[in-house]
CSV table of C-alpha atoms in Angstrom, one decimal:
chain,number,residue,atom,x,y,z
A,1,MET,CA,24.1,-12.7,3.0
A,2,ARG,CA,23.6,-8.7,4.3
A,3,VAL,CA,26.3,-7.8,6.8
A,4,SER,CA,27.5,-5.0,8.2
A,5,GLU,CA,30.0,-2.8,6.9
A,6,ASP,CA,31.8,-3.3,11.1
A,7,ARG,CA,31.4,-7.1,10.8
A,8,THR,CA,32.5,-6.9,7.1
A,9,SER,CA,36.0,-5.3,8.5
A,10,ALA,CA,35.9,-7.7,10.6
A,11,ALA,CA,35.2,-11.3,8.9
A,12,SER,CA,37.1,-12.6,6.4
A,13,PHE,CA,37.0,-13.8,2.3
A,14,ALA,CA,37.3,-16.8,3.7
A,15,ASP,CA,34.5,-16.5,7.2
A,16,LEU,CA,31.8,-15.5,4.2
A,17,ALA,CA,32.2,-17.1,1.1
A,18,LEU,CA,33.4,-21.2,2.7
A,19,PRO,CA,30.1,-21.4,4.2
A,20,LEU,CA,29.2,-21.2,0.4
A,21,PHE,CA,30.3,-23.6,-1.6
A,22,ASP,CA,27.7,-26.7,-1.0
A,23,GLN,CA,25.4,-23.9,-2.6
A,24,LEU,CA,27.7,-22.5,-5.2
A,25,TYR,CA,29.0,-25.9,-6.4
A,26,ASN,CA,25.4,-26.9,-7.1
A,27,PHE,CA,24.7,-23.7,-9.5
A,28,ALA,CA,27.9,-24.6,-11.3
A,29,HIS,CA,26.5,-27.9,-12.4
A,30,TRP,CA,23.3,-27.3,-12.5
A,31,LEU,CA,24.7,-23.4,-15.5
A,32,THR,CA,27.9,-26.0,-17.2
A,33,GLN,CA,25.2,-29.4,-16.8
A,34,ASP,CA,29.6,-30.8,-15.8
A,35,ARG,CA,31.2,-31.7,-13.3
A,36,ALA,CA,34.9,-30.9,-14.3
A,37,GLU,CA,33.7,-27.2,-16.0
A,38,ALA,CA,31.6,-26.5,-12.1
A,39,GLU,CA,34.5,-27.6,-10.9
A,40,ASP,CA,37.4,-24.7,-13.3
A,41,LEU,CA,34.2,-22.6,-12.3
A,42,VAL,CA,33.8,-22.8,-8.7
A,43,GLN,CA,37.9,-22.3,-8.7
A,44,GLU,CA,38.1,-19.7,-10.8
A,45,THR,CA,34.6,-17.9,-9.2
A,46,TYR,CA,36.7,-18.0,-5.9
A,47,ALA,CA,39.6,-16.5,-7.4
A,48,ARG,CA,38.4,-13.8,-9.4
A,49,ALA,CA,36.1,-13.0,-5.4
A,50,LEU,CA,38.9,-13.4,-3.3
A,51,ARG,CA,41.0,-10.6,-6.2
A,52,GLY,CA,38.6,-8.3,-6.3
A,53,PHE,CA,37.5,-8.8,-2.3
A,54,SER,CA,38.4,-4.9,-2.0
A,55,SER,CA,35.7,-3.7,-4.1
A,56,PHE,CA,32.7,-5.9,-2.7
A,57,HIS,CA,31.5,-2.5,-0.7
A,58,ALA,CA,30.2,-3.3,3.1
A,59,GLY,CA,26.7,-3.2,3.9
A,60,THR,CA,25.8,-4.8,0.9
A,61,ASN,CA,25.2,-8.5,0.1
A,62,PHE,CA,27.8,-11.0,-0.8
A,63,GLN,CA,26.1,-13.5,-1.4
A,64,ALA,CA,24.8,-11.6,-5.3
A,65,TRP,CA,27.9,-10.3,-5.1
A,66,ILE,CA,30.1,-13.6,-5.5
A,67,TYR,CA,27.0,-15.2,-7.1
A,68,ARG,CA,26.9,-13.1,-10.6
A,69,ILE,CA,30.4,-13.2,-10.1
A,70,LEU,CA,29.9,-17.4,-10.8
A,71,ARG,CA,27.6,-16.7,-13.2
A,72,ASN,CA,29.9,-13.5,-15.2
A,73,SER,CA,33.0,-16.0,-14.9
A,74,PHE,CA,30.4,-19.2,-16.5
A,75,LEU,CA,29.2,-16.3,-20.0
A,76,ASN,CA,33.0,-15.9,-20.5
A,77,SER,CA,34.0,-19.6,-20.2
A,78,ARG,CA,33.7,-22.3,-23.4
A,79,ALA,CA,30.6,-24.1,-22.1
A,80,GLY,CA,29.1,-20.3,-21.6
A,81,LEU,CA,30.1,-18.8,-25.5
A,82,LYS,CA,27.5,-20.9,-26.3
A,83,VAL,CA,24.8,-20.1,-24.2
A,84,THR,CA,22.6,-16.2,-25.9
A,85,VAL,CA,22.6,-13.7,-23.4
A,86,VAL,CA,19.2,-13.1,-23.0
A,87,ILE,CA,17.6,-9.4,-23.0
A,88,ASP,CA,15.4,-9.1,-25.3
A,89,GLU,CA,12.4,-10.2,-22.6
A,90,GLU,CA,9.4,-9.3,-24.3
A,91,GLY,CA,9.7,-10.8,-28.0
A,92,GLY,CA,11.6,-13.6,-25.9
A,93,ASP,CA,10.8,-17.5,-26.1
A,94,ALA,CA,7.3,-18.4,-26.3
A,95,VAL,CA,5.7,-19.9,-24.0
A,96,PRO,CA,2.2,-21.7,-24.5
A,97,ALA,CA,-0.1,-20.4,-21.6
A,98,VAL,CA,-1.6,-24.4,-21.1
A,99,SER,CA,0.4,-27.2,-20.7
A,100,SER,CA,-1.8,-30.4,-21.4
A,101,THR,CA,-1.8,-32.1,-18.2
A,102,PRO,CA,-4.3,-30.4,-15.8
A,103,GLU,CA,-1.7,-28.5,-13.2
A,104,SER,CA,-2.9,-30.3,-10.5
A,105,LEU,CA,-1.7,-34.1,-11.3
A,106,LEU,CA,0.9,-32.7,-12.7
A,107,ILE,CA,2.9,-32.3,-9.5
A,108,ASP,CA,1.0,-34.5,-7.8
A,109,GLN,CA,2.2,-37.0,-10.4
A,110,ALA,CA,5.7,-35.6,-10.7
A,111,THR,CA,8.9,-37.7,-9.7
A,112,HIS,CA,12.2,-36.2,-8.2
A,113,GLU,CA,13.7,-37.4,-11.3
A,114,MET,CA,11.2,-35.6,-13.1
A,115,VAL,CA,11.6,-32.2,-11.6
A,116,GLN,CA,15.1,-32.7,-12.4
A,117,GLN,CA,15.5,-33.7,-15.9
A,118,ALA,CA,12.1,-30.7,-16.5
A,119,LEU,CA,14.6,-28.8,-15.4
A,120,GLU,CA,17.7,-29.6,-17.1
A,121,THR,CA,15.6,-29.5,-20.6
A,122,LEU,CA,14.8,-25.9,-19.6
A,123,PRO,CA,17.0,-22.3,-21.3
A,124,VAL,CA,20.0,-21.1,-19.1
A,125,HIS,CA,18.9,-18.5,-17.9
A,126,PHE,CA,15.1,-19.4,-17.5
A,127,ARG,CA,16.9,-23.1,-15.1
A,128,GLU,CA,19.2,-19.8,-13.6
A,129,ILE,CA,17.0,-17.7,-11.8
A,130,LEU,CA,14.1,-21.0,-11.5
A,131,LEU,CA,17.2,-22.2,-9.4
A,132,LEU,CA,18.4,-18.3,-7.3
A,133,CYS,CA,14.8,-17.8,-6.2
A,134,ASP,CA,13.3,-21.5,-5.1
A,135,VAL,CA,16.6,-22.6,-4.4
A,136,GLU,CA,18.8,-20.3,-2.9
A,137,ASP,CA,15.5,-18.3,-1.6
A,138,MET,CA,16.8,-14.8,-2.5
A,139,SER,CA,15.1,-11.9,-2.8
A,140,TYR,CA,13.6,-10.8,-6.7
A,141,LYS,CA,16.6,-7.7,-5.8
A,142,GLU,CA,18.6,-9.9,-4.9
A,143,ILE,CA,18.2,-11.8,-8.1
A,144,ALA,CA,17.5,-8.4,-10.0
A,145,GLU,CA,21.8,-7.9,-8.9
A,146,THR,CA,23.3,-11.2,-9.4
A,147,LEU,CA,21.3,-11.6,-12.8
A,148,SER,CA,22.0,-7.7,-13.4
A,149,ILE,CA,18.5,-6.9,-14.4
A,150,PRO,CA,15.4,-5.0,-13.2
A,151,ALA,CA,12.8,-5.9,-10.8
A,152,GLY,CA,10.3,-5.5,-13.0
A,153,THR,CA,11.7,-8.4,-15.0
A,154,VAL,CA,12.7,-10.8,-12.8
A,155,MET,CA,9.6,-10.9,-11.9
A,156,SER,CA,8.7,-12.4,-16.0
A,157,ARG,CA,10.9,-13.8,-16.4
A,158,LEU,CA,11.0,-16.4,-13.8
A,159,SER,CA,7.1,-16.1,-14.2
A,160,ARG,CA,8.1,-17.4,-18.1
A,161,ALA,CA,10.2,-20.1,-16.1
A,162,ARG,CA,7.7,-21.4,-14.5
A,163,LYS,CA,5.1,-21.5,-17.6
A,164,ALA,CA,8.4,-23.6,-19.4
A,165,LEU,CA,8.8,-25.7,-16.3
A,166,ARG,CA,5.3,-26.8,-15.6
A,167,ILE,CA,5.1,-27.6,-20.2
A,168,ALA,CA,8.4,-29.9,-20.0
A,169,LEU,CA,7.6,-31.8,-16.8
A,170,SER,CA,3.9,-31.9,-18.7
A,171,GLU,CA,6.3,-33.3,-21.6
A,172,LYS,CA,8.6,-35.5,-19.6
A,173,MET,CA,4.9,-36.9,-17.9
A,174,GLN,CA,3.4,-38.4,-21.2
A,175,GLY,CA,6.4,-39.1,-22.6
A,176,GLY,CA,7.6,-41.5,-19.9
A,177,GLY,CA,6.3,-43.5,-16.7
A,178,ARG,CA,3.8,-42.7,-14.4
A,179,GLY,CA,5.6,-44.9,-11.2
A,180,LEU,CA,6.0,-42.9,-8.8
B,1,MET,CA,-10.0,-6.5,-7.8
B,2,ALA,CA,-11.2,-10.0,-10.2
B,3,CYS,CA,-9.4,-13.2,-10.3
B,4,ASN,CA,-7.4,-13.0,-13.4
B,5,GLU,CA,-5.7,-9.7,-11.8
B,6,TRP,CA,-4.7,-11.6,-8.8
B,7,ARG,CA,-3.9,-15.0,-10.1
B,8,ASP,CA,-0.9,-11.8,-11.2
B,9,LYS,CA,0.4,-11.4,-8.3
B,10,LEU,CA,0.6,-14.8,-7.1
B,11,ASP,CA,3.8,-16.3,-7.7
B,12,SER,CA,4.9,-12.5,-5.9
B,13,TYR,CA,2.8,-13.6,-3.0
B,14,VAL,CA,4.3,-17.3,-2.9
B,15,ASP,CA,8.0,-16.0,-3.2
B,16,GLY,CA,6.6,-13.7,-0.2
B,17,GLU,CA,7.2,-10.2,-2.0
B,18,LEU,CA,4.2,-8.8,-1.9
B,19,MET,CA,3.7,-5.4,1.1
B,20,SER,CA,2.1,-7.0,3.7
B,21,SER,CA,-1.2,-5.3,3.6
B,22,GLU,CA,-1.4,-6.9,-0.4
B,23,ALA,CA,-0.5,-10.3,0.6
B,24,ALA,CA,-3.3,-10.3,3.9
B,25,THR,CA,-5.9,-9.1,1.0
B,26,LEU,CA,-4.9,-12.2,-1.2
B,27,GLY,CA,-5.1,-14.6,2.1
B,28,ALA,CA,-8.4,-12.7,2.0
B,29,HIS,CA,-9.4,-13.5,-1.7
B,30,LEU,CA,-7.3,-16.7,-1.6
B,31,ARG,CA,-9.7,-18.1,1.9
B,32,SER,CA,-12.9,-17.6,-0.5
B,33,CYS,CA,-11.9,-18.0,-4.3
B,34,ALA,CA,-11.5,-22.0,-4.1
B,35,GLU,CA,-10.6,-22.0,-7.6
B,36,CYS,CA,-7.4,-19.2,-7.1
B,37,ALA,CA,-6.4,-21.4,-3.8
B,38,ALA,CA,-6.3,-24.8,-6.2
B,39,ASP,CA,-3.5,-22.3,-8.9
B,40,GLY,CA,-2.2,-20.9,-5.3
B,41,LEU,CA,-1.6,-24.3,-4.5
B,42,GLN,CA,-0.1,-25.9,-6.8
B,43,ARG,CA,2.0,-22.9,-7.7
B,44,VAL,CA,3.8,-23.7,-4.3
B,45,GLN,CA,4.0,-27.3,-4.7
B,46,MET,CA,5.6,-26.9,-7.8
B,47,LYS,CA,8.1,-24.2,-6.2
B,48,ARG,CA,9.0,-26.9,-3.2
B,49,ALA,CA,9.1,-29.5,-5.2
B,50,VAL,CA,11.9,-26.8,-7.0
B,51,GLN,CA,13.6,-26.7,-4.7
B,52,VAL,CA,14.3,-30.0,-2.9
B,53,ALA,CA,15.5,-31.3,-7.0
B,54,GLY,CA,16.7,-28.4,-7.3
B,55,LYS,CA,19.4,-30.1,-4.9
B,56,ARG,CA,21.0,-31.8,-6.4
B,57,TYR,CA,25.2,-32.0,-7.2
B,58,GLU,CA,27.5,-32.3,-4.2
B,59,PRO,CA,30.6,-31.2,-4.8
B,60,SER,CA,34.1,-33.6,-4.0
B,61,VAL,CA,35.8,-33.7,-1.0
B,62,ASP,CA,39.3,-32.8,-3.3
B,63,LEU,CA,36.6,-29.4,-4.7
B,64,ARG,CA,36.2,-28.2,-1.5
B,65,ASN,CA,40.1,-28.7,0.1
B,66,LYS,CA,42.0,-27.0,-2.8
B,67,ILE,CA,39.3,-24.4,-2.7
B,68,THR,CA,40.3,-23.9,1.5
B,69,LYS,CA,43.9,-24.6,0.8
B,70,SER,CA,43.8,-21.9,-1.2
B,71,ILE,CA,41.9,-19.1,0.1
B,72,GLU,CA,44.6,-20.1,3.1
B,73,VAL,CA,47.0,-19.1,1.7
B,74,LYS,CA,46.3,-15.6,-0.2
B,75,SER,CA,44.5,-14.9,3.6
B,76,HIS,CA,48.1,-15.1,5.4
B,77,ARG,CA,50.1,-13.6,2.3
B,78,GLY,CA,46.5,-10.7,3.2
B,79,ILE,CA,48.6,-10.3,6.9
B,80,ALA,CA,52.1,-10.6,6.5
B,81,ALA,CA,51.5,-7.6,3.6
B,82,LYS,CA,49.6,-5.0,6.7
B,83,TRP,CA,52.7,-5.7,9.0
B,84,LYS,CA,54.9,-3.6,6.4
B,85,PHE,CA,52.1,-1.0,7.3
B,86,VAL,CA,53.0,-1.8,11.3
B,87,LEU,CA,56.6,-0.9,10.3
B,88,ILE,CA,56.3,2.0,8.6
B,89,PRO,CA,57.6,4.8,11.1
B,90,ALA,CA,60.5,3.0,12.2
B,91,LEU,CA,61.2,2.3,8.7
B,92,GLY,CA,61.0,5.1,7.0
B,93,LEU,CA,62.2,7.3,4.4
B,94,LEU,CA,63.4,4.0,3.3
B,95,ALA,CA,60.2,2.6,4.0
B,96,VAL,CA,57.9,5.0,2.2
B,97,ALA,CA,60.5,4.3,-0.7
B,98,PHE,CA,60.2,0.8,-0.9
B,99,LEU,CA,56.1,1.3,-0.4
B,100,LEU,CA,56.1,2.8,-4.0
B,101,THR,CA,58.5,1.0,-5.0
B,102,SER,CA,55.6,-2.2,-4.8
B,103,TYR,CA,52.3,0.1,-5.3
B,104,LEU,CA,53.8,0.5,-8.7
B,105,GLY,CA,54.6,-2.5,-9.6
B,106,SER,CA,50.8,-4.1,-7.7
B,107,ALA,CA,49.8,-1.8,-10.3
B,108,ARG,CA,51.0,-2.9,-13.1
B,109,ALA,CA,50.3,-6.4,-12.3
B,110,GLU,CA,46.9,-5.9,-11.6
B,111,GLN,CA,47.4,-3.7,-15.8
B,112,GLN,CA,49.3,-7.5,-16.7
B,113,ARG,CA,46.0,-9.3,-15.2
B,114,VAL,CA,43.7,-7.4,-17.0
B,115,TYR,CA,45.5,-7.7,-20.4
B,116,SER,CA,46.0,-11.6,-19.4
B,117,GLU,CA,41.9,-12.0,-18.9
B,118,LEU,CA,40.8,-10.5,-22.5
B,119,ALA,CA,43.5,-12.3,-23.9
B,120,ASP,CA,41.6,-15.2,-22.1
B,121,LEU,CA,38.3,-14.5,-23.6
B,122,HIS,CA,40.3,-13.7,-27.2
B,123,VAL,CA,41.4,-16.6,-27.0
B,124,ALA,CA,38.5,-18.4,-25.9
B,125,THR,CA,35.3,-16.7,-28.2
B,126,LEU,CA,37.2,-18.1,-31.0
B,127,ALA,CA,37.8,-20.8,-30.5
B,128,SER,CA,34.0,-21.3,-29.2
B,129,SER,CA,31.2,-22.7,-32.0
B,130,THR,CA,29.5,-19.8,-31.1
B,131,GLN,CA,31.8,-16.4,-31.7
B,132,VAL,CA,29.4,-13.0,-31.5
B,133,ASP,CA,25.6,-13.5,-31.3
B,134,VAL,CA,25.2,-10.8,-32.7
B,135,LEU,CA,26.3,-11.8,-36.7
B,136,SER,CA,26.9,-9.0,-39.2
B,137,THR,CA,29.3,-7.1,-41.2
B,138,ASP,CA,27.1,-3.5,-41.2
B,139,ARG,CA,28.1,-1.1,-37.6
B,140,HIS,CA,24.7,-0.6,-38.5
B,141,THR,CA,23.0,-3.7,-37.3
B,142,VAL,CA,25.8,-4.9,-34.8
B,143,LYS,CA,25.7,-1.3,-32.5
B,144,PRO,CA,22.0,-1.3,-31.9
B,145,TRP,CA,22.4,-4.9,-31.5
B,146,PHE,CA,24.0,-3.4,-28.1
B,147,GLN,CA,21.7,-1.1,-26.6
B,148,GLY,CA,19.9,-2.5,-23.4
B,149,LYS,CA,22.4,-5.0,-23.0
B,150,VAL,CA,25.1,-2.3,-22.1
B,151,PRO,CA,25.6,0.3,-19.9
B,152,PHE,CA,27.0,2.6,-22.6
B,153,THR,CA,26.4,3.9,-26.3
B,154,PHE,CA,30.2,3.7,-29.0
B,155,ASN,CA,31.1,4.5,-32.4
B,156,LEU,CA,32.3,2.4,-34.5
B,157,PRO,CA,33.4,3.4,-37.7
B,158,ASP,CA,33.1,3.0,-41.1
B,159,LEU,CA,35.6,0.6,-43.2
B,160,PRO,CA,34.6,0.0,-47.0
B,161,GLY,CA,38.9,0.8,-48.3
B,162,SER,CA,40.3,-0.4,-45.1
B,163,GLU,CA,41.9,-4.1,-45.2
B,164,PHE,CA,39.7,-4.4,-42.0
B,165,SER,CA,36.4,-6.2,-41.8
B,166,LEU,CA,33.9,-6.5,-38.8
B,167,LEU,CA,32.5,-9.9,-37.9
B,168,GLY,CA,29.9,-9.4,-34.7
B,169,GLY,CA,29.2,-9.3,-31.9
B,170,ARG,CA,28.8,-10.0,-27.6
B,171,VAL,CA,28.4,-9.1,-24.4
B,172,ALA,CA,31.7,-10.3,-22.2
B,173,TYR,CA,32.5,-9.0,-18.5
B,174,LEU,CA,35.2,-7.9,-17.9
B,175,GLU,CA,35.4,-7.0,-13.2
B,176,GLN,CA,31.8,-7.9,-13.1
B,177,VAL,CA,31.0,-5.5,-15.9
B,178,SER,CA,29.5,-5.9,-18.4
B,179,GLY,CA,31.3,-4.6,-22.2
B,180,ALA,CA,31.1,-4.7,-25.9
B,181,HIS,CA,33.3,-6.9,-27.5
B,182,LEU,CA,33.7,-7.7,-31.4
B,183,ILE,CA,35.6,-8.6,-33.9
B,184,TYR,CA,37.3,-7.7,-37.0
B,185,GLN,CA,38.6,-10.0,-39.3
B,186,VAL,CA,42.3,-8.4,-41.1
B,187,ARG,CA,43.9,-10.1,-44.2
B,188,LYS,CA,42.5,-14.0,-42.2
B,189,HIS,CA,43.4,-12.5,-38.2
B,190,GLU,CA,40.8,-11.9,-36.1
B,191,ILE,CA,41.1,-9.1,-33.7
B,192,SER,CA,39.5,-8.0,-30.8
B,193,VAL,CA,38.1,-5.1,-29.9
B,194,PHE,CA,36.9,-4.2,-26.6
B,195,ILE,CA,35.0,-1.3,-24.5
B,196,PHE,CA,34.0,-1.2,-21.0
B,197,PRO,CA,33.0,1.7,-18.5
B,198,ASP,CA,36.3,3.1,-17.6
B,199,ARG,CA,35.3,4.3,-13.6
B,200,GLU,CA,34.3,0.6,-13.1
B,201,GLY,CA,37.1,-0.9,-11.1
B,202,ALA,CA,39.8,-2.4,-12.7
B,203,MET,CA,39.4,-0.1,-15.4
B,204,ARG,CA,40.4,2.9,-13.2
B,205,SER,CA,44.2,2.0,-13.1
B,206,LEU,CA,44.9,1.6,-16.2
B,207,SER,CA,47.1,3.4,-19.1
B,208,SER,CA,47.0,4.1,-22.4
B,209,GLY,CA,49.6,2.0,-25.3
B,210,THR,CA,50.0,-0.6,-26.3
B,211,ALA,CA,51.5,-3.5,-25.2
B,212,ASN,CA,52.1,-7.3,-25.0
B,213,ALA,CA,50.0,-9.6,-23.8
B,214,ALA,CA,49.7,-13.9,-23.8
B,215,SER,CA,51.3,-13.3,-27.7
B,216,PHE,CA,49.0,-11.0,-28.2
B,217,ASN,CA,50.5,-7.0,-29.2
B,218,LEU,CA,47.5,-5.0,-27.5
B,219,GLN,CA,46.3,-1.2,-27.4
B,220,THR,CA,44.3,0.2,-25.2
B,221,TRP,CA,43.0,4.1,-25.0
B,222,THR,CA,39.9,6.6,-23.4
B,223,LYS,CA,37.3,7.9,-24.9
B,224,ASN,CA,34.1,9.5,-23.4
B,225,GLY,CA,34.2,7.8,-20.2
B,226,LEU,CA,35.3,4.6,-23.0
B,227,ARG,CA,38.3,2.2,-22.0
B,228,TYR,CA,39.0,0.8,-25.6
B,229,PHE,CA,41.5,-2.3,-25.8
B,230,VAL,CA,41.9,-4.1,-29.6
B,231,ILE,CA,43.5,-6.9,-29.1
B,232,GLY,CA,44.9,-10.2,-31.7
B,233,ASP,CA,47.4,-11.7,-33.5
B,234,ALA,CA,47.8,-9.0,-36.6
B,235,SER,CA,50.9,-6.9,-36.2
B,236,GLY,CA,51.1,-4.4,-34.1
B,237,GLU,CA,51.1,-1.8,-36.9
B,238,ASP,CA,47.4,-3.8,-37.9
B,239,ILE,CA,46.4,-3.6,-34.4
B,240,LYS,CA,47.2,1.0,-34.3
B,241,THR,CA,45.7,0.4,-38.1
B,242,LEU,CA,42.9,-0.5,-35.9
B,243,GLY,CA,43.0,1.3,-33.3
B,244,ARG,CA,43.2,4.5,-35.2
B,245,LEU,CA,40.0,3.9,-37.3
B,246,LEU,CA,37.9,3.2,-34.3
B,247,GLN,CA,39.5,6.7,-32.3
B,248,ASN,CA,38.3,8.1,-35.5
B,249,ALA,CA,35.0,6.5,-35.7
B,250,GLY,CA,32.5,9.5,-34.7
């Protein structure tokens, strides 16, 4: 959601922020894994965004801006304090290169619920980047802005997140039933 | 280009992030290489699976109403505020005086808001089971840990001989700006030290000195482009002493 300066001056905060309500809530719930905490987080995000709207630069990306507020509020929250911020990308989570289920079978046989459960098991920094890229359809540049990381890191973290998801999915399928 | 090099670019291709010329070349390769094409297809399927599975949680009607209402109330206040400026010519000096007073009031309110936020951060961190991300009493361990995590560097005091001890540190966010959060202890009291870039956001409008925020003692100052805050339930004297140690560090 990139808005021109002219439009921003005319557009009120509500015009920009309210259309994002459903997706912000979905993202908040994925981060916190709890309805009450997600509701608190969304309310805090809107309150902070409204207070800081004057610092939002017209012509820049509103969606990335408000998602950054939500994510930083999460990291400062009680739930977020349990999450370690991942900075050292190269020495980060070791993800095995191959999963034991052939790729071709993996996606075909995975149910909707299995993908959700696999996403749940991922560390927050993998879960959030997959959601921003695949669900929110953000560009790498927008993800970099939202997470305050370099674009190169977006690519490497995404790649590791996808590998981790494949492995988690494969484990789900081996552990649980394969009923479709 | 070898297949493994193409495969490194498949994620970017599927995400629509390759330059058009590179995407066209990769597209041509996929049409001629069954293995890479199969790999690409699986990545597309995985992306779609996440896209669908990721849209999982729906907000309650209550929350929607609450948010909408809170925004509308604030917006109306905003409209009312604009009228002040329309009336300036008519109200003359009286209005100027009024605006000056309200500006100073809003600057103070802004300062209190930042202090409250820091008090919240201090309390939330102490209540958390994992108070710090780097657990060390050694400043030579804690300071380098922040390298690459916050957009500045800072010095920490050497504390042997003093009553203060360093417990550790973590990254904190204030007004969407990342900064360093250090936790010190003095006689069972935990004290938070926050360091943020001084020129960012709300930090610019703050004045230095001591204050009280949510019953916590607080001291703030700037040094080398950084804004420091020391906050805790320790005595005002302890807060000032730790402040002095930090100001004299390095």
